[in-house]
Short mmCIF file of C-alpha atoms in Angstrom, two decimals:
data_model
loop_
_atom_site.label_atom_id
_atom_site.label_comp_id
_atom_site.label_asym_id
_atom_site.label_seq_id
_atom_site.Cartn_x
_atom_site.Cartn_y
_atom_site.Cartn_z
CA GLU A 27 97.81 12.68 10.87
CA THR A 28 95.19 11.08 13.09
CA GLY A 29 92.39 8.55 12.86
CA VAL A 30 91.89 5.90 10.21
CA THR A 31 93.13 6.49 6.67
CA GLN A 32 92.10 4.46 3.64
CA THR A 33 93.60 4.48 0.15
CA PRO A 34 92.62 4.76 -2.57
CA ARG A 35 89.37 6.68 -2.10
CA HIS A 36 88.04 5.50 -5.44
CA LEU A 37 88.94 2.42 -7.52
CA VAL A 38 87.62 1.21 -10.85
CA MET A 39 88.77 -2.21 -11.99
CA GLY A 40 87.93 -4.92 -14.44
CA MET A 41 86.89 -8.38 -13.33
CA THR A 42 90.28 -9.86 -14.22
CA ASN A 43 92.38 -7.24 -12.41
CA LYS A 44 94.21 -7.59 -9.11
CA LYS A 45 94.30 -4.65 -6.74
CA SER A 46 94.72 -3.95 -3.04
CA LEU A 47 92.98 -1.64 -0.59
CA LYS A 48 95.04 -0.17 2.22
CA CYS A 49 94.05 0.96 5.70
CA GLU A 50 96.21 2.61 8.33
CA GLN A 51 95.21 3.62 11.85
CA HIS A 52 97.05 6.08 14.05
CA LEU A 53 95.03 5.48 17.21
CA GLY A 54 97.11 2.75 18.85
CA HIS A 55 94.22 0.29 18.56
CA ASN A 56 94.64 -3.48 18.64
CA ALA A 57 91.63 -4.54 16.54
CA MET A 58 90.93 -3.77 12.88
CA TYR A 59 87.94 -4.56 10.70
CA TRP A 60 86.88 -4.66 7.04
CA TYR A 61 83.25 -3.91 6.20
CA LYS A 62 81.29 -3.82 2.94
CA GLN A 63 78.62 -1.12 2.63
CA SER A 64 76.08 -1.39 -0.19
CA ALA A 65 73.33 1.13 -0.83
CA LYS A 66 70.39 0.82 1.55
CA LYS A 67 71.84 -2.31 3.18
CA PRO A 68 73.36 -2.85 6.63
CA LEU A 69 77.10 -2.84 7.02
CA GLU A 70 78.45 -6.35 6.38
CA LEU A 71 81.40 -7.42 8.51
CA MET A 72 83.98 -9.17 6.35
CA PHE A 73 87.08 -9.69 8.49
CA VAL A 74 88.32 -8.92 11.98
CA TYR A 75 91.92 -8.87 13.17
CA SER A 76 93.04 -8.69 16.78
CA LEU A 77 96.75 -8.15 17.43
CA GLU A 78 97.47 -9.11 13.81
CA GLU A 79 95.62 -12.43 14.03
CA ARG A 80 92.39 -13.04 12.13
CA VAL A 81 89.55 -13.73 14.55
CA GLU A 82 86.47 -13.52 12.29
CA ASN A 83 85.83 -14.49 8.70
CA ASN A 84 82.15 -14.16 7.89
CA SER A 85 81.84 -16.47 4.90
CA VAL A 86 83.53 -14.06 2.53
CA PRO A 87 84.37 -15.30 -1.01
CA SER A 88 88.01 -16.23 -1.51
CA ARG A 89 88.40 -13.50 -4.13
CA PHE A 90 88.79 -11.20 -1.09
CA SER A 91 92.02 -11.84 0.82
CA PRO A 92 92.94 -9.82 3.93
CA GLU A 93 96.40 -9.17 5.30
CA CYS A 94 97.42 -7.58 8.59
CA PRO A 95 101.22 -7.15 8.75
CA ASN A 96 101.08 -5.19 12.03
CA SER A 97 98.47 -3.66 14.32
CA SER A 98 98.48 -0.35 12.43
CA HIS A 99 98.02 -1.64 8.89
CA LEU A 100 95.36 -3.69 7.16
CA PHE A 101 95.07 -4.66 3.50
CA LEU A 102 92.33 -6.18 1.41
CA HIS A 103 93.64 -7.92 -1.70
CA LEU A 104 91.15 -8.21 -4.55
CA HIS A 105 91.20 -10.54 -7.55
CA THR A 106 88.68 -11.76 -10.09
CA LEU A 107 85.90 -9.67 -8.62
CA GLN A 108 82.28 -9.71 -9.76
CA PRO A 109 79.99 -6.75 -10.58
CA GLU A 110 78.06 -7.36 -7.33
CA ASP A 111 81.25 -6.58 -5.42
CA SER A 112 80.87 -2.92 -6.35
CA ALA A 113 80.36 -1.14 -3.00
CA LEU A 114 81.99 1.09 -0.40
CA TYR A 115 84.64 -0.80 1.57
CA LEU A 116 85.15 0.58 5.06
CA CYS A 117 88.01 -0.07 7.43
CA ALA A 118 87.58 0.42 11.17
CA SER A 119 89.60 0.00 14.33
CA SER A 120 88.83 -0.32 18.04
CA GLN A 121 90.91 -0.40 21.20
CA GLU A 122 90.40 -4.12 21.77
CA PHE A 123 88.39 -6.88 20.14
CA GLY A 124 85.76 -8.49 22.33
CA THR A 125 84.88 -5.40 24.37
CA PRO A 126 81.99 -2.95 23.94
CA GLN A 127 84.11 -0.09 22.63
CA PRO A 128 83.25 2.15 19.68
CA GLN A 129 84.81 1.48 16.32
CA HIS A 130 86.51 4.30 14.43
CA PHE A 131 86.04 4.28 10.66
CA GLY A 132 87.97 5.48 7.65
CA ASP A 133 86.26 7.31 4.78
CA GLY A 134 86.21 4.12 2.72
CA THR A 135 87.20 3.05 -0.77
CA ARG A 136 84.45 3.34 -3.38
CA LEU A 137 84.98 0.27 -5.59
CA SER A 138 83.43 -0.11 -9.03
CA ILE A 139 83.78 -3.35 -11.00
CA LEU A 140 83.37 -3.05 -14.75
CA GLY I 27 68.07 -14.67 13.68
CA GLN I 28 69.60 -11.34 14.52
CA ASN I 29 67.93 -8.23 13.17
CA ILE I 30 67.87 -4.44 13.45
CA ASP I 31 64.95 -2.33 12.20
CA GLN I 32 64.99 1.42 11.69
CA PRO I 33 63.07 3.70 9.31
CA THR I 34 64.61 4.17 5.87
CA GLU I 35 64.12 7.92 5.67
CA MET I 36 62.80 10.81 7.78
CA THR I 37 62.29 14.50 7.08
CA ALA I 38 62.36 17.29 9.66
CA THR I 39 62.54 21.08 9.79
CA GLU I 40 65.52 23.16 10.86
CA GLY I 41 65.22 24.09 14.53
CA ALA I 42 62.80 21.25 15.31
CA ILE I 43 63.20 17.96 17.19
CA VAL I 44 63.33 14.50 15.59
CA GLN I 45 63.34 11.01 17.10
CA ILE I 46 64.84 8.09 15.17
CA ASN I 47 63.69 4.71 16.43
CA CYS I 48 65.52 1.39 16.35
CA THR I 49 64.38 -2.07 17.41
CA TYR I 50 66.76 -4.97 17.73
CA GLN I 51 66.86 -8.72 18.17
CA THR I 52 70.24 -10.23 19.01
CA SER I 53 71.75 -13.33 20.56
CA GLY I 54 72.78 -11.79 23.84
CA PHE I 55 73.31 -8.07 24.24
CA ASN I 56 76.35 -5.96 25.03
CA GLY I 57 75.04 -2.53 24.22
CA LEU I 58 73.56 -0.31 21.52
CA PHE I 59 75.55 2.13 19.38
CA TRP I 60 74.46 5.06 17.24
CA TYR I 61 76.63 6.40 14.43
CA GLN I 62 76.26 9.37 12.06
CA GLN I 63 77.36 9.08 8.45
CA HIS I 64 77.43 12.04 6.05
CA ALA I 65 77.33 11.14 2.36
CA GLY I 66 80.74 10.01 1.15
CA GLU I 67 82.25 10.10 4.63
CA ALA I 68 83.12 7.73 7.47
CA PRO I 69 80.53 6.73 10.06
CA THR I 70 81.32 8.59 13.28
CA PHE I 71 80.42 7.40 16.78
CA LEU I 72 77.60 9.28 18.52
CA SER I 73 76.52 7.27 21.56
CA TYR I 74 76.58 3.98 23.45
CA ASN I 75 73.87 2.67 25.79
CA VAL I 76 74.02 -0.55 27.78
CA LEU I 77 71.75 0.35 30.71
CA ASP I 78 68.10 1.37 30.45
CA GLY I 79 67.44 5.05 30.31
CA LEU I 80 68.37 8.26 28.59
CA GLU I 81 71.91 9.47 27.91
CA GLU I 82 72.20 13.13 26.97
CA LYS I 83 75.11 14.59 25.05
CA GLY I 84 74.51 18.16 23.96
CA ARG I 85 71.81 18.36 21.28
CA PHE I 86 71.80 14.57 20.92
CA SER I 87 70.28 12.07 23.36
CA SER I 88 69.95 8.29 23.15
CA PHE I 89 67.49 6.07 24.98
CA LEU I 90 67.49 2.34 25.62
CA SER I 91 64.89 -0.14 26.85
CA ARG I 92 66.44 -3.60 27.08
CA SER I 93 63.16 -5.31 27.96
CA LYS I 94 61.56 -3.95 24.78
CA GLY I 95 64.61 -4.32 22.52
CA TYR I 96 64.20 -0.66 21.63
CA SER I 97 66.32 2.44 21.34
CA TYR I 98 65.90 5.92 19.95
CA LEU I 99 68.15 8.80 19.03
CA LEU I 100 66.73 12.25 19.77
CA LEU I 101 68.11 15.26 17.94
CA LYS I 102 67.14 18.72 19.19
CA GLU I 103 67.48 22.18 17.63
CA LEU I 104 68.09 20.63 14.25
CA GLN I 105 70.68 22.21 12.01
CA MET I 106 71.21 21.73 8.27
CA LYS I 107 74.49 19.95 9.00
CA ASP I 108 72.50 17.21 10.79
CA SER I 109 71.36 15.95 7.37
CA ALA I 110 73.00 12.53 7.27
CA SER I 111 72.33 8.84 7.71
CA TYR I 112 72.03 7.55 11.28
CA LEU I 113 73.11 3.97 11.87
CA CYS I 114 71.88 1.85 14.77
CA ALA I 115 74.00 -1.16 15.79
CA ALA I 116 73.52 -3.69 18.59
CA MET I 117 76.41 -5.69 20.00
CA ASP I 118 75.67 -9.37 20.50
CA SER I 119 77.07 -11.87 23.00
CA ASN I 120 80.17 -12.39 20.79
CA TYR I 121 80.82 -8.62 20.80
CA GLN I 122 79.95 -8.48 17.11
CA LEU I 123 78.01 -5.43 15.89
CA ILE I 124 74.70 -6.14 14.15
CA TRP I 125 73.90 -3.13 11.98
CA GLY I 126 70.69 -1.57 10.76
CA ALA I 127 70.45 -0.28 7.19
CA GLY I 128 70.48 3.31 8.43
CA THR I 129 67.96 6.15 8.54
CA LYS I 130 68.51 8.96 6.07
CA LEU I 131 67.54 12.23 7.77
CA ILE I 132 66.64 15.16 5.54
CA ILE I 133 66.53 18.61 7.15
CA LYS I 134 64.50 21.29 5.39
CA PRO I 135 64.88 25.02 6.05
#
């Protein structure tokens, strides 16, 4: 298995539920990212981790909580979400943070909040 | 503020050539990326430009003018599989990518 893998591919949850998104990269990269992609809008960077330490947090509501237990795995814990949080959540990785290297993306988790 | 502009949608004919433009305004500049994203799939890296000029990679080429804050992606000999969204992203002085909303390219037979 190669590249960046995200699970689940689709998730439907109520506003009071708690769920987690998982991302795994098999590229030996040291930086990992969470993005939110809404229809017809630019990708929004949510969180960046470099060597398992958070380096960016772009004013994301506290109902989104990231976790990076090691350089290959990244989680996004969700609780008490709002309907406007329905979107495609993309995980990406790159060789190093802070260098002009391409990011490699997973296929995303399509999240729907009821 | 930081901003990327690209057309929302373009239509082209199979076998033809299409140019997708992108203008950017960023705090500092560390290069311009183009990505392709098919519906329901991951964005995939196409090209990176940091110096002025044209970079050719098979049927795809990317151009950059730093003085004009302008880039384009040129697709030749269009195929139906090229129907996708094309995302332009500029890297600022903090090495953060500033993304455009994407250009949806529709290829007609």
